[in-house]
PDB file of C-alpha atoms in Angstrom:
ATOM      1  CA  MET F   1      10.475   5.089-191.276  1.00  0.00           C
ATOM      2  CA  LYS F   2      11.155   8.055-188.949  1.00  0.00           C
ATOM      3  CA  ARG F   3      13.806   7.111-186.259  1.00  0.00           C
ATOM      4  CA  ILE F   4      13.714   9.359-183.050  1.00  0.00           C
ATOM      5  CA  LEU F   5      15.968   9.305-180.307  1.00  0.00           C
ATOM      6  CA  PHE F   6      14.917  11.122-177.002  1.00  0.00           C
ATOM      7  CA  VAL F   7      17.670  12.241-174.854  1.00  0.00           C
ATOM      8  CA  CYS F   8      18.082  13.437-171.290  1.00  0.00           C
ATOM      9  CA  HIS F   9      21.035  13.393-168.559  1.00  0.00           C
ATOM     10  CA  GLY F  10      20.489   9.948-167.031  1.00  0.00           C
ATOM     11  CA  ASN F  11      17.858   8.334-169.328  1.00  0.00           C
ATOM     12  CA  ILE F  12      15.652   7.171-166.264  1.00  0.00           C
ATOM     13  CA  CYS F  13      13.178  10.053-166.104  1.00  0.00           C
ATOM     14  CA  ARG F  14      12.333  12.642-168.879  1.00  0.00           C
ATOM     15  CA  SER F  15      13.692  10.717-172.078  1.00  0.00           C
ATOM     16  CA  PRO F  16      12.188   7.472-171.242  1.00  0.00           C
ATOM     17  CA  MET F  17       8.798   9.123-170.455  1.00  0.00           C
ATOM     18  CA  ALA F  18       9.210  10.789-173.936  1.00  0.00           C
ATOM     19  CA  GLU F  19      10.002   7.611-175.593  1.00  0.00           C
ATOM     20  CA  PHE F  20       6.921   5.589-174.088  1.00  0.00           C
ATOM     21  CA  VAL F  21       4.615   8.526-174.563  1.00  0.00           C
ATOM     22  CA  MET F  22       5.558   8.815-178.285  1.00  0.00           C
ATOM     23  CA  LYS F  23       5.214   5.233-178.742  1.00  0.00           C
ATOM     24  CA  ASP F  24       1.736   5.433-177.173  1.00  0.00           C
ATOM     25  CA  LEU F  25       0.715   8.250-179.390  1.00  0.00           C
ATOM     26  CA  VAL F  26       1.999   6.781-182.536  1.00  0.00           C
ATOM     27  CA  GLU F  27       0.237   3.426-181.749  1.00  0.00           C
ATOM     28  CA  LYS F  28      -3.032   5.168-181.106  1.00  0.00           C
ATOM     29  CA  ALA F  29      -2.785   6.928-184.229  1.00  0.00           C
ATOM     30  CA  GLY F  30      -2.144   3.716-186.083  1.00  0.00           C
ATOM     31  CA  LEU F  31       1.375   4.762-187.241  1.00  0.00           C
ATOM     32  CA  SER F  32       3.654   2.329-185.305  1.00  0.00           C
ATOM     33  CA  HIS F  33       4.809   0.982-188.370  1.00  0.00           C
ATOM     34  CA  GLU F  34       6.243   4.399-189.453  1.00  0.00           C
ATOM     35  CA  PHE F  35       8.450   5.177-186.425  1.00  0.00           C
ATOM     36  CA  TYR F  36      11.292   3.542-184.639  1.00  0.00           C
ATOM     37  CA  ILE F  37      11.718   5.167-181.217  1.00  0.00           C
ATOM     38  CA  GLU F  38      14.369   4.791-178.456  1.00  0.00           C
ATOM     39  CA  SER F  39      15.868   7.129-175.587  1.00  0.00           C
ATOM     40  CA  ALA F  40      19.255   7.527-174.251  1.00  0.00           C
ATOM     41  CA  ALA F  41      21.494   9.490-171.784  1.00  0.00           C
ATOM     42  CA  THR F  42      24.234  11.983-172.155  1.00  0.00           C
ATOM     43  CA  SER F  43      25.907  10.640-168.987  1.00  0.00           C
ATOM     44  CA  THR F  44      27.008   7.372-167.758  1.00  0.00           C
ATOM     45  CA  GLU F  45      25.925   7.155-164.141  1.00  0.00           C
ATOM     46  CA  GLU F  46      22.552   5.438-164.577  1.00  0.00           C
ATOM     47  CA  ILE F  47      23.616   2.917-167.268  1.00  0.00           C
ATOM     48  CA  GLY F  48      21.694  -0.234-166.977  1.00  0.00           C
ATOM     49  CA  ASN F  49      19.308   1.126-164.341  1.00  0.00           C
ATOM     50  CA  GLU F  50      15.545   0.892-164.924  1.00  0.00           C
ATOM     51  CA  VAL F  51      13.316   3.814-165.249  1.00  0.00           C
ATOM     52  CA  TYR F  52      12.905   5.803-162.079  1.00  0.00           C
ATOM     53  CA  PRO F  53      10.038   4.396-160.095  1.00  0.00           C
ATOM     54  CA  PRO F  54       8.099   7.795-159.951  1.00  0.00           C
ATOM     55  CA  ALA F  55       8.489   8.214-163.681  1.00  0.00           C
ATOM     56  CA  LYS F  56       7.283   4.683-164.149  1.00  0.00           C
ATOM     57  CA  ARG F  57       4.292   5.210-161.870  1.00  0.00           C
ATOM     58  CA  LYS F  58       3.420   8.479-163.698  1.00  0.00           C
ATOM     59  CA  LEU F  59       3.404   6.549-166.917  1.00  0.00           C
ATOM     60  CA  ALA F  60       1.350   3.653-165.507  1.00  0.00           C
ATOM     61  CA  GLU F  61      -1.163   6.102-164.167  1.00  0.00           C
ATOM     62  CA  HIS F  62      -1.837   6.862-167.960  1.00  0.00           C
ATOM     63  CA  GLY F  63      -1.924   3.028-168.910  1.00  0.00           C
ATOM     64  CA  ILE F  64       1.796   3.278-170.412  1.00  0.00           C
ATOM     65  CA  SER F  65       4.211   0.585-169.681  1.00  0.00           C
ATOM     66  CA  CYS F  66       7.927   1.097-169.855  1.00  0.00           C
ATOM     67  CA  LYS F  67       8.900  -2.479-168.800  1.00  0.00           C
ATOM     68  CA  GLY F  68      12.233  -3.777-169.922  1.00  0.00           C
ATOM     69  CA  LYS F  69      13.568  -0.207-170.352  1.00  0.00           C
ATOM     70  CA  THR F  70      17.173   0.326-168.972  1.00  0.00           C
ATOM     71  CA  ALA F  71      19.510   3.410-169.284  1.00  0.00           C
ATOM     72  CA  ARG F  72      21.866   3.546-172.158  1.00  0.00           C
ATOM     73  CA  GLN F  73      24.322   6.251-173.094  1.00  0.00           C
ATOM     74  CA  MET F  74      23.944   8.162-176.486  1.00  0.00           C
ATOM     75  CA  CYS F  75      27.021   7.437-178.800  1.00  0.00           C
ATOM     76  CA  ALA F  76      28.219   9.338-181.772  1.00  0.00           C
ATOM     77  CA  SER F  77      26.895   6.661-184.077  1.00  0.00           C
ATOM     78  CA  ASP F  78      23.469   7.404-183.066  1.00  0.00           C
ATOM     79  CA  TYR F  79      23.721  10.572-184.977  1.00  0.00           C
ATOM     80  CA  GLN F  80      23.746   8.457-188.348  1.00  0.00           C
ATOM     81  CA  ARG F  81      21.052   5.937-186.869  1.00  0.00           C
ATOM     82  CA  PHE F  82      18.404   8.476-186.000  1.00  0.00           C
ATOM     83  CA  ASP F  83      16.568  11.186-188.193  1.00  0.00           C
ATOM     84  CA  LEU F  84      15.887  13.435-185.010  1.00  0.00           C
ATOM     85  CA  ILE F  85      17.737  13.443-181.671  1.00  0.00           C
ATOM     86  CA  VAL F  86      15.360  15.113-179.161  1.00  0.00           C
ATOM     87  CA  GLY F  87      16.777  16.736-175.934  1.00  0.00           C
ATOM     88  CA  MET F  88      14.790  17.831-172.879  1.00  0.00           C
ATOM     89  CA  ASP F  89      16.991  20.980-171.911  1.00  0.00           C
ATOM     90  CA  ASP F  90      19.690  23.214-172.980  1.00  0.00           C
ATOM     91  CA  TRP F  91      22.437  21.237-171.063  1.00  0.00           C
ATOM     92  CA  ASN F  92      21.346  18.119-172.841  1.00  0.00           C
ATOM     93  CA  ILE F  93      21.583  19.862-176.254  1.00  0.00           C
ATOM     94  CA  ARG F  94      25.147  21.058-175.458  1.00  0.00           C
ATOM     95  CA  ASN F  95      26.210  17.430-174.452  1.00  0.00           C
ATOM     96  CA  MET F  96      24.316  15.828-177.418  1.00  0.00           C
ATOM     97  CA  LYS F  97      26.403  18.127-179.590  1.00  0.00           C
ATOM     98  CA  ARG F  98      29.535  17.269-177.842  1.00  0.00           C
ATOM     99  CA  ILE F  99      28.935  13.496-178.195  1.00  0.00           C
ATOM    100  CA  CYS F 100      28.086  13.777-181.909  1.00  0.00           C
ATOM    101  CA  GLY F 101      30.647  16.213-183.001  1.00  0.00           C
ATOM    102  CA  ASP F 102      28.197  19.066-183.341  1.00  0.00           C
ATOM    103  CA  ASP F 103      25.103  19.009-185.634  1.00  0.00           C
ATOM    104  CA  PRO F 104      25.829  19.406-189.270  1.00  0.00           C
ATOM    105  CA  ASP F 105      22.423  18.042-190.403  1.00  0.00           C
ATOM    106  CA  GLY F 106      20.247  19.878-188.085  1.00  0.00           C
ATOM    107  CA  LYS F 107      18.982  16.704-186.458  1.00  0.00           C
ATOM    108  CA  ILE F 108      19.461  17.749-182.677  1.00  0.00           C
ATOM    109  CA  VAL F 109      16.364  19.665-181.435  1.00  0.00           C
ATOM    110  CA  GLN F 110      14.590  20.325-178.158  1.00  0.00           C
ATOM    111  CA  LEU F 111      11.336  18.750-177.464  1.00  0.00           C
ATOM    112  CA  MET F 112       9.439  21.824-176.230  1.00  0.00           C
ATOM    113  CA  ASP F 113      10.290  23.686-179.389  1.00  0.00           C
ATOM    114  CA  PHE F 114       7.257  21.714-180.907  1.00  0.00           C
ATOM    115  CA  THR F 115       4.976  23.439-178.599  1.00  0.00           C
ATOM    116  CA  ASN F 116       3.654  27.045-178.180  1.00  0.00           C
ATOM    117  CA  ARG F 117       5.780  27.198-174.929  1.00  0.00           C
ATOM    118  CA  PRO F 118       9.432  26.501-176.125  1.00  0.00           C
ATOM    119  CA  GLY F 119      11.944  26.021-173.458  1.00  0.00           C
ATOM    120  CA  GLU F 120      13.000  23.200-171.158  1.00  0.00           C
ATOM    121  CA  VAL F 121      11.103  20.042-170.038  1.00  0.00           C
ATOM    122  CA  ALA F 122      10.535  20.220-166.371  1.00  0.00           C
ATOM    123  CA  ASP F 123      13.213  18.250-164.569  1.00  0.00           C
ATOM    124  CA  PRO F 124      11.512  15.985-161.804  1.00  0.00           C
ATOM    125  CA  TRP F 125      14.915  14.775-160.462  1.00  0.00           C
ATOM    126  CA  TYR F 126      15.317  18.072-158.597  1.00  0.00           C
ATOM    127  CA  THR F 127      11.603  18.952-157.928  1.00  0.00           C
ATOM    128  CA  GLY F 128       9.750  15.705-157.468  1.00  0.00           C
ATOM    129  CA  ASN F 129       7.229  17.069-159.594  1.00  0.00           C
ATOM    130  CA  PHE F 130       6.503  14.245-162.027  1.00  0.00           C
ATOM    131  CA  GLU F 131       3.186  15.799-162.991  1.00  0.00           C
ATOM    132  CA  ALA F 132       4.902  18.763-164.463  1.00  0.00           C
ATOM    133  CA  THR F 133       7.185  16.591-166.192  1.00  0.00           C
ATOM    134  CA  TRP F 134       4.167  14.534-167.673  1.00  0.00           C
ATOM    135  CA  GLN F 135       2.404  17.724-168.840  1.00  0.00           C
ATOM    136  CA  ASP F 136       5.715  19.015-170.799  1.00  0.00           C
ATOM    137  CA  VAL F 137       6.406  15.569-172.285  1.00  0.00           C
ATOM    138  CA  LEU F 138       2.794  15.092-173.426  1.00  0.00           C
ATOM    139  CA  LEU F 139       2.574  18.537-174.925  1.00  0.00           C
ATOM    140  CA  GLY F 140       5.989  18.118-176.596  1.00  0.00           C
ATOM    141  CA  CYS F 141       5.292  14.672-178.056  1.00  0.00           C
ATOM    142  CA  LYS F 142       1.970  15.618-179.323  1.00  0.00           C
ATOM    143  CA  GLY F 143       3.572  18.787-181.082  1.00  0.00           C
ATOM    144  CA  LEU F 144       6.325  16.620-182.437  1.00  0.00           C
ATOM    145  CA  LEU F 145       3.943  14.087-183.848  1.00  0.00           C
ATOM    146  CA  ALA F 146       1.829  16.877-185.564  1.00  0.00           C
ATOM    147  CA  PHE F 147       5.174  18.318-186.941  1.00  0.00           C
ATOM    148  CA  LEU F 148       6.055  15.141-188.332  1.00  0.00           C
ATOM    149  CA  ARG F 149       2.877  14.184-189.938  1.00  0.00           C
ATOM    150  CA  LYS F 150       3.029  17.328-191.654  1.00  0.00           C
ATOM    151  CA  SER F 151       6.392  16.901-193.012  1.00  0.00           C
TER     152      SER F 151
END
C-alpha cells in the first residue's frame, strides 16, 4: 500500500483539495485498495477547522466530497507513517523538513514536480482564485498517480 500525506500551511485549502482529488482519481482507477491518503498542515492556526468553504465548493463542482475533514497538524511521526509527503510550495517544504528533522529518505516532494510545469500550487488564500488551485492540484495529482503507477 502506498501511503501519501499532502501538506500545506493550514490544511483547509490546497492540501485537502489534493487529498480528495487524489482519492477520487485512485477510486476511478480502481486502485483505492492500494492507497492510503491524508492531508495535514505545517501550522497550528486552523487545527480542527473544516475545509475552507470556497475549496469545499470547488471540489463539489466536480462531484468530490470532503465531508468530515478537519485540519490537523503534521507531526514528526508522519515521516515514518507515510511513503511520500507532498508539499504545495517551497515554504511548506521548508517547514515539513523542520518538523520531520530533514528528509533523510527523500520522502518530501513538491506536488507540481510531477508535472511538466514544476513550481508551486497556486495559493487561493491570497488570490481567491480557487479555479487556478483546482487546475494545479488536478494536474499534480494526475502526474503523481502516473508516477506511482510506473514505480
